[in-house]
PDB file of C-alpha atoms in Angstrom:
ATOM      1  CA  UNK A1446     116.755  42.709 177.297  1.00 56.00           C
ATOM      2  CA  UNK A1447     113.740  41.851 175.385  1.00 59.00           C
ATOM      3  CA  UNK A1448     112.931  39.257 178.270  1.00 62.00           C
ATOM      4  CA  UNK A1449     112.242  42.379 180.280  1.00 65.00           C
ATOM      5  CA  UNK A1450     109.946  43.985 177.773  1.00 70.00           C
ATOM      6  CA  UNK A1451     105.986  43.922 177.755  1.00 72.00           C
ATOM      7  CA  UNK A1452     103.389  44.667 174.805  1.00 77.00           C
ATOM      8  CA  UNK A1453     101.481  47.613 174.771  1.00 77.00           C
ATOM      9  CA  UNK A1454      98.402  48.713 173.429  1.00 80.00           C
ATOM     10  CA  UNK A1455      97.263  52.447 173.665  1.00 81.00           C
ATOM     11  CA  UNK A1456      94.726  53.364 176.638  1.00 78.00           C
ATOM     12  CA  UNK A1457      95.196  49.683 178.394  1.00 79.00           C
ATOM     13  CA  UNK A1458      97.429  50.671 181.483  1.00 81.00           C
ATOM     14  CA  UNK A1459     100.655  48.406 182.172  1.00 77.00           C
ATOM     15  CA  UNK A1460     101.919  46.971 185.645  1.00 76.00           C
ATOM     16  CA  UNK A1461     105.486  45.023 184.879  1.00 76.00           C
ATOM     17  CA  UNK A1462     108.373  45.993 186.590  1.00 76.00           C
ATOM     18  CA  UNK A1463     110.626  46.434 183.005  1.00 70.00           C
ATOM     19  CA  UNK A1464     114.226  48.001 183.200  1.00 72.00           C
ATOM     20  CA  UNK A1465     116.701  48.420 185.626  1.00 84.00           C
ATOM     21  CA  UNK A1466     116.335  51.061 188.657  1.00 88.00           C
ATOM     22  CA  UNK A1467     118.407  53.616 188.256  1.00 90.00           C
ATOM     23  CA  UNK A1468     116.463  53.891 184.756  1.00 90.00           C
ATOM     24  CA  UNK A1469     113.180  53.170 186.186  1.00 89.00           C
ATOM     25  CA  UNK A1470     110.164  56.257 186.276  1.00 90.00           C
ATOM     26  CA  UNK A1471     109.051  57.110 189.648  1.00 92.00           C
ATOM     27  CA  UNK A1472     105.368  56.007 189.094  1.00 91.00           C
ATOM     28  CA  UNK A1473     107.403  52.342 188.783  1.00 87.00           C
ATOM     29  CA  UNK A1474     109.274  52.889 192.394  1.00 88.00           C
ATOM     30  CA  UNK A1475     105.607  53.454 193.542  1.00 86.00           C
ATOM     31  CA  UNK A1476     103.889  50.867 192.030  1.00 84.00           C
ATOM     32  CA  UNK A1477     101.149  52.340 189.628  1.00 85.00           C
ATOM     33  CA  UNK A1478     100.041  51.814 186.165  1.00 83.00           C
ATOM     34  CA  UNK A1479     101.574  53.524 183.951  1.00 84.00           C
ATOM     35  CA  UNK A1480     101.619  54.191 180.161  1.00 85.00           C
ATOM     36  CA  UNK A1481     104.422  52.402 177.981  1.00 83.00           C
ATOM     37  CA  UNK A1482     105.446  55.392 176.060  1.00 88.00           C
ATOM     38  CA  UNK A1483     105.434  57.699 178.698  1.00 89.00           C
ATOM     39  CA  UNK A1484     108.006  55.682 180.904  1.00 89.00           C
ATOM     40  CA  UNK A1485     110.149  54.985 178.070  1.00 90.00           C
ATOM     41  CA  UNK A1486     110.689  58.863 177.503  1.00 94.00           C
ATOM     42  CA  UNK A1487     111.632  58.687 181.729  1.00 94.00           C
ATOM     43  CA  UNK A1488     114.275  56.496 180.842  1.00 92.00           C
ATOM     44  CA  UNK A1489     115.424  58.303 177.719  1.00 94.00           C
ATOM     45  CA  UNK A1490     115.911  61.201 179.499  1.00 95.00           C
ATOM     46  CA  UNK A1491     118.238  59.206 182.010  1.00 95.00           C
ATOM     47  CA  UNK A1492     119.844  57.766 179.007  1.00 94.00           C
ATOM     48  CA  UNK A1493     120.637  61.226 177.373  1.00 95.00           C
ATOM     49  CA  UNK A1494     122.010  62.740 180.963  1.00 94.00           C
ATOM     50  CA  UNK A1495     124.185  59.309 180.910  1.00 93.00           C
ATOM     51  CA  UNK A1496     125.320  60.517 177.339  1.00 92.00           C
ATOM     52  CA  UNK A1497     126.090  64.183 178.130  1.00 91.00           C
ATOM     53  CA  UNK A1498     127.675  64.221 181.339  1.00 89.00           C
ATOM     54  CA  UNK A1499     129.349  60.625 181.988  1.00 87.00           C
ATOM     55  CA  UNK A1500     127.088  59.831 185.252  1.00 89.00           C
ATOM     56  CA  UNK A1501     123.731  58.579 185.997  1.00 92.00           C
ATOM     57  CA  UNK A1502     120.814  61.876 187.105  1.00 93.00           C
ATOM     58  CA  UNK A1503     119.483  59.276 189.809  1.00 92.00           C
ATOM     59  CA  UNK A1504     121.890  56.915 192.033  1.00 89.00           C
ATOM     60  CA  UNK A1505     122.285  55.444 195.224  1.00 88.00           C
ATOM     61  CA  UNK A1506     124.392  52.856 197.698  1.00 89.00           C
ATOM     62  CA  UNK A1507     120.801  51.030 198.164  1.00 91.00           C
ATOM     63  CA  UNK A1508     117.546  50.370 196.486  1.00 91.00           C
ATOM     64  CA  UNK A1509     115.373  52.476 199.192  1.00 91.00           C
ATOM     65  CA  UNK A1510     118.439  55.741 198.643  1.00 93.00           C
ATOM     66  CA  UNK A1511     117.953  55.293 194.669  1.00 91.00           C
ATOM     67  CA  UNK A1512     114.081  54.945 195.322  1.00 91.00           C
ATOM     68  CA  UNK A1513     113.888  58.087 197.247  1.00 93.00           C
ATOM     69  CA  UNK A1514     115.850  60.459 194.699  1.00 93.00           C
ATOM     70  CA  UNK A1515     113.880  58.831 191.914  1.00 92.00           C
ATOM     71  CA  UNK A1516     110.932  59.943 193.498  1.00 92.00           C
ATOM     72  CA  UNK A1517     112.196  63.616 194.782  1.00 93.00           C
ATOM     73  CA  UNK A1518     113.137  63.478 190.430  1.00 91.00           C
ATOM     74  CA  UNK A1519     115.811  66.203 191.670  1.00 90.00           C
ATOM     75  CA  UNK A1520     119.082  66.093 189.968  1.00 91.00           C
ATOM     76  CA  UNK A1521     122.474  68.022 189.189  1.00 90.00           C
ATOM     77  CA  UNK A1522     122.983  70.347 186.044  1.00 90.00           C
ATOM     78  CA  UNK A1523     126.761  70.635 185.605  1.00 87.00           C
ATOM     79  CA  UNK A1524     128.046  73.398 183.819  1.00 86.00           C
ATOM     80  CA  UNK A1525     129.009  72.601 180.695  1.00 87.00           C
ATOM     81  CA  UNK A1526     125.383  70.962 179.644  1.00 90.00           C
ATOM     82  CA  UNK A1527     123.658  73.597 177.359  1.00 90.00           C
ATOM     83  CA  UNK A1528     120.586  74.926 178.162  1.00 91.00           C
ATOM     84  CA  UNK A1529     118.837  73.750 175.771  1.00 93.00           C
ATOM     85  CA  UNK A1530     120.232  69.947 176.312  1.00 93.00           C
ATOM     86  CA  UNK A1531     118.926  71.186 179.974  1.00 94.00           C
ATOM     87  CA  UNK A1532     115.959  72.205 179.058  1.00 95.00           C
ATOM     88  CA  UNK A1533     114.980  68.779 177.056  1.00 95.00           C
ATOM     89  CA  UNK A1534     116.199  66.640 180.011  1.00 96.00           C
ATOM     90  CA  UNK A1535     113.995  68.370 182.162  1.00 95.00           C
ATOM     91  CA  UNK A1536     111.060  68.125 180.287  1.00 95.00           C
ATOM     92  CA  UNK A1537     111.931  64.305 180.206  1.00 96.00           C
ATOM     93  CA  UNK A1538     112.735  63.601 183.780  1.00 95.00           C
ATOM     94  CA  UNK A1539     109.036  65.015 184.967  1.00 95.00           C
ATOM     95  CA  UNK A1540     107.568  63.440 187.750  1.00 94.00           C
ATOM     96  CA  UNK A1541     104.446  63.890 186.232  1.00 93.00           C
ATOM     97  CA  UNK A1542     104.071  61.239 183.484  1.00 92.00           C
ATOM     98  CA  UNK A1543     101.162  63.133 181.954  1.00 91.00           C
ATOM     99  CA  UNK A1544     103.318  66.662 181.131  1.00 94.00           C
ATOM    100  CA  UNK A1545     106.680  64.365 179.565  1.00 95.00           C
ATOM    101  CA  UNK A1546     107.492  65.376 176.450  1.00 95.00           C
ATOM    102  CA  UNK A1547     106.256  63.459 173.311  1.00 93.00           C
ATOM    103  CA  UNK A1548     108.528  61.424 171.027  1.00 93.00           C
ATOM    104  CA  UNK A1549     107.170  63.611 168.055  1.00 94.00           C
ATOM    105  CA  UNK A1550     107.570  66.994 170.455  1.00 95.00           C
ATOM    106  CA  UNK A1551     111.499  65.761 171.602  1.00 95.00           C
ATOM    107  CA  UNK A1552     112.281  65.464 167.455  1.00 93.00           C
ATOM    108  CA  UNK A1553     111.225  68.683 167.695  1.00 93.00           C
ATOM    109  CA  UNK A1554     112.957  70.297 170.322  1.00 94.00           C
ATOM    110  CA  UNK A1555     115.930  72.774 169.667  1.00 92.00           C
ATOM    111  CA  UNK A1556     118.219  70.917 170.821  1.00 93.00           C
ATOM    112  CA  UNK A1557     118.004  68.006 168.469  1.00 91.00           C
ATOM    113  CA  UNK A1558     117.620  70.308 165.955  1.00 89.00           C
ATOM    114  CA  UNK A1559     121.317  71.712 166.145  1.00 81.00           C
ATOM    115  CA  UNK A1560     123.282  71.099 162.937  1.00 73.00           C
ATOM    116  CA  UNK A1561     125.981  68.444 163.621  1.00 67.00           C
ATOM    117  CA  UNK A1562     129.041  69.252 161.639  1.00 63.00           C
ATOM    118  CA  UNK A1563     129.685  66.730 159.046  1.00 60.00           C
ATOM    119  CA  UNK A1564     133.382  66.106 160.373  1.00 57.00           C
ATOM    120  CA  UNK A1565     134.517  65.490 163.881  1.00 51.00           C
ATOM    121  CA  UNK A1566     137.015  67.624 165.106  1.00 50.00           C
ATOM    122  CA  UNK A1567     140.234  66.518 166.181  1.00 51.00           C
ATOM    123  CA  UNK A1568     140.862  67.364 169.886  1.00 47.00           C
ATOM    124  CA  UNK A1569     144.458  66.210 170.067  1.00 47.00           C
ATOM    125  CA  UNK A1570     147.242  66.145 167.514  1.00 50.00           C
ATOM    126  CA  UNK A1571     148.405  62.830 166.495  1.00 51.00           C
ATOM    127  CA  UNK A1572     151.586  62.249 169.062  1.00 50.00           C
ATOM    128  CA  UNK A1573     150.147  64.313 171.874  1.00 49.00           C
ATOM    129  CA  UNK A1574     150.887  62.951 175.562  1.00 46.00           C
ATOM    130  CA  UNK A1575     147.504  61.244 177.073  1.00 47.00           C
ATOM    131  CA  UNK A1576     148.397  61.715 180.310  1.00 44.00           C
ATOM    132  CA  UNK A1577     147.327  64.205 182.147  1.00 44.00           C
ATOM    133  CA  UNK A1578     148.903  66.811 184.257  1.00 45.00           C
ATOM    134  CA  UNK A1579     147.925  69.059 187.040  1.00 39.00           C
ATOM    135  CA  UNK A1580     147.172  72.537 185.153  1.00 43.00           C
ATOM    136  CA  UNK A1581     144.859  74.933 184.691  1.00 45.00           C
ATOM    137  CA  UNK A1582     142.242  72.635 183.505  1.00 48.00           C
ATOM    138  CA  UNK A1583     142.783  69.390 184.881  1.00 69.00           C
ATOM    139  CA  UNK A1584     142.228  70.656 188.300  1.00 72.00           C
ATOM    140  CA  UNK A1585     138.934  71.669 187.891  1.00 74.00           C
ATOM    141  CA  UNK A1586     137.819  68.612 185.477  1.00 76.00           C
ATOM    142  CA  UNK A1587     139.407  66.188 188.502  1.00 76.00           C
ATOM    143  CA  UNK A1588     136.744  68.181 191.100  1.00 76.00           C
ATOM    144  CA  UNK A1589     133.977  67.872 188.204  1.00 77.00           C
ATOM    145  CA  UNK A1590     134.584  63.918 188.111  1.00 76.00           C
ATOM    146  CA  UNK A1591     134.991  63.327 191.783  1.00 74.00           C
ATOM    147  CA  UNK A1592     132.113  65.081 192.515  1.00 77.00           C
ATOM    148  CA  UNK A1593     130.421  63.218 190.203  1.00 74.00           C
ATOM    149  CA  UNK A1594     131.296  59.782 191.528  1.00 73.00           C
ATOM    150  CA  UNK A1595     133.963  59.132 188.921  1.00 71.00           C
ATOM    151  CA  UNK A1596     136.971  57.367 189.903  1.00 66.00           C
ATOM    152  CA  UNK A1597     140.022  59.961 189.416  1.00 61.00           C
ATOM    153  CA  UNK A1598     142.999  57.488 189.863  1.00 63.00           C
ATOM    154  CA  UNK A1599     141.506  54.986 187.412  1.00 59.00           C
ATOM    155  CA  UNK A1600     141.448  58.365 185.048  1.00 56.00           C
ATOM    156  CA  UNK A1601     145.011  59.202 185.334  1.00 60.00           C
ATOM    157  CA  UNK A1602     146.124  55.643 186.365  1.00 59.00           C
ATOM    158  CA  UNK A1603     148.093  54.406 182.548  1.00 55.00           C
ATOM    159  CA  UNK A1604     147.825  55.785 179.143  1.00 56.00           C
ATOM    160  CA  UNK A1605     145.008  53.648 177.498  1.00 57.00           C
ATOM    161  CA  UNK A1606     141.993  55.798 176.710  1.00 61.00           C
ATOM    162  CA  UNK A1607     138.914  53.714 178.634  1.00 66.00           C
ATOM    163  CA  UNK A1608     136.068  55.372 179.523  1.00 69.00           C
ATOM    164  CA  UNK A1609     137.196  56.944 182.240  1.00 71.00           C
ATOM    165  CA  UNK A1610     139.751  59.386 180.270  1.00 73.00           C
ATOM    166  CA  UNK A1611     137.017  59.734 177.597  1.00 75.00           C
ATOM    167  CA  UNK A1612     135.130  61.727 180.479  1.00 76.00           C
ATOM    168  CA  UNK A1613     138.223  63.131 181.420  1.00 76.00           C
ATOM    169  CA  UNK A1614     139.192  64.791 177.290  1.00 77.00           C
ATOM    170  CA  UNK A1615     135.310  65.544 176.542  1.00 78.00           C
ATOM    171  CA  UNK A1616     135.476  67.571 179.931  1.00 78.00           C
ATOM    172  CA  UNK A1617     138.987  69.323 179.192  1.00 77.00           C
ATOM    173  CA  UNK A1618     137.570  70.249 176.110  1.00 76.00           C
ATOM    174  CA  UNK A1619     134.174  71.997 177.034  1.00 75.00           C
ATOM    175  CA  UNK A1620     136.023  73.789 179.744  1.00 72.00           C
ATOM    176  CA  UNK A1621     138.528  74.953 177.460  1.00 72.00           C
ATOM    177  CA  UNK A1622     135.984  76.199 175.297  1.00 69.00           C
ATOM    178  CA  UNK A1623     134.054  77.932 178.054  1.00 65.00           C
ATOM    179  CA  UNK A1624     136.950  79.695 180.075  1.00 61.00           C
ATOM    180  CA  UNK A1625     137.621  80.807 175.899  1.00 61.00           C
ATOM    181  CA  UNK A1626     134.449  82.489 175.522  1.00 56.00           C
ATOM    182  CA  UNK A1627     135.503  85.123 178.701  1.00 52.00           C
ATOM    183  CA  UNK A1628     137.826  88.146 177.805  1.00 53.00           C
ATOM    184  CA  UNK A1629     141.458  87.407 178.833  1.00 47.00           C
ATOM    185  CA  UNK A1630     140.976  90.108 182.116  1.00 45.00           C
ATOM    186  CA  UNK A1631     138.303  88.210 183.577  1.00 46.00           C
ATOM    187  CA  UNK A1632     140.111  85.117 183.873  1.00 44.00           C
ATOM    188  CA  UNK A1633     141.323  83.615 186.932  1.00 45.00           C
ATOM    189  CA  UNK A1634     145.172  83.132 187.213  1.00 46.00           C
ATOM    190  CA  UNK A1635     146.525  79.787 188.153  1.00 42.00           C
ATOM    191  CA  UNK A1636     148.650  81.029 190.870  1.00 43.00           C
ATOM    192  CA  UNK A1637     145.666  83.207 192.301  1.00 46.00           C
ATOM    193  CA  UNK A1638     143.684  79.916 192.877  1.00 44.00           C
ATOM    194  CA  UNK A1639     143.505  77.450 195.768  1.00 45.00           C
ATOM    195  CA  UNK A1640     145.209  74.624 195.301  1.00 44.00           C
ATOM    196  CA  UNK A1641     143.159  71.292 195.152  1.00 45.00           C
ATOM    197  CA  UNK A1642     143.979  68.633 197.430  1.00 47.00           C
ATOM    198  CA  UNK A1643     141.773  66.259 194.969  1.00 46.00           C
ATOM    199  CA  UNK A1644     144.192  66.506 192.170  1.00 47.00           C
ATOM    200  CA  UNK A1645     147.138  66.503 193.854  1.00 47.00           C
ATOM    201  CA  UNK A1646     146.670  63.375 195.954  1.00 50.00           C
ATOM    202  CA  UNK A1647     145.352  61.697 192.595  1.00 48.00           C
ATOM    203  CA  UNK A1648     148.572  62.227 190.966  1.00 45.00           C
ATOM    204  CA  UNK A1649     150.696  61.355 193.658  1.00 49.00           C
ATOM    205  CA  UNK A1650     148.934  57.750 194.220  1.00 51.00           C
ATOM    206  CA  UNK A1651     149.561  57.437 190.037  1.00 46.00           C
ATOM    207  CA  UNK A1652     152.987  58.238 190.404  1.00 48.00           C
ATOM    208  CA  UNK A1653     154.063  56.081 193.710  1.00 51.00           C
TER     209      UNK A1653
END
């Protein structure tokens, strides 16, 4: 990737087309100089939305499609992103090259100041079935995905955790911990819910 990459020296404007485009800032897509460290924290913000929610901020079927939304710098917040996580990304993803935020300002930020805890937790217990089944949760992680481009089938499709059931756990996992957080009352009942076609034609194309 260095083959792609271009020196820079502060207050001398570059011109070279450098990354790919569903990475690349808007004032790329439109052909101006731009600053080197200001584009990089463009594509760091579409690196960290990658990160967090398992699909690109900025996508199309064609270059012109991917251009436009680039340039419109609109882009889904899904529900389980923090607001401060939310609140970074959109201070990366600015049209505006001139109000991004700052390498030294993003170390800064809230949000990468949250303590980490020192151990992972363990989300499953050693023996626990990988495969999902239509429940409480899966149904509305399966609409999360598929709205999100992701590839249900492939999800549920075997047993081997690929990327695809990565999405799938992390997702299980924050809703869990946000349907949690409500008082047992105020949560929906399974049976009081509409059923989703999404989930159930998933798991019957697994099955067959």
């Amino acid at each position: 990737d260095f083959g792609f990459g271009n020196f820079y020296k502060s207050g001398e404007p570059l011109t070279t087309w450098c990354g790919s485009p569903p990475y690349a800032a808007p004032e790329v897509f439109e052909g101006q100089q731009y600053e080197g460290p200001q584009l990089d924290i463009w594509s760091m913000g579409v690196v960290l939305y990658v990160l967090v929610c398992g699909a690109l901020p900025f996508d199309g079927p064609t270059l012109p499609i991917l251009r436009q939304r680039v340039l419109e710098g609109r882009f889904r917040i899904p529900y389980f992103m923090s607001e401060e996580c939310e609140h970074l990304i959109r201070r990366m993803l600015v049209l505006d090259p001139s109000k991004r935020l700052t390498i030294a300002q993003i170390k800064e930020h809230k949000w990468m100041l949250v303590e980490v805890p020192a151990q992972r937790p363990i989300l499953y217990p050693p023996g626990q079935e990988n495969e999902p089944s239509i429940g409480e949760y899966n149904e509305q992680v399966l609409r999360l995905m598929h709205s999100l481009g992701i590839d249900q089938q492939k999800t549920l499709e075997n047993k081997s955790y690929n990327h695809f059931a990565a999405i799938y756990y992390l997702l299980v996992e924050r809703l869990k911990s946000h349907r949690s957080s409500f008082p047992v009352e105020q949560r929906l009942d399974a049976r009081q819910r509409r059923p989703s076609t999404i989930a159930e034609q998933t798991v019957a194309k697994v099955r067959s």
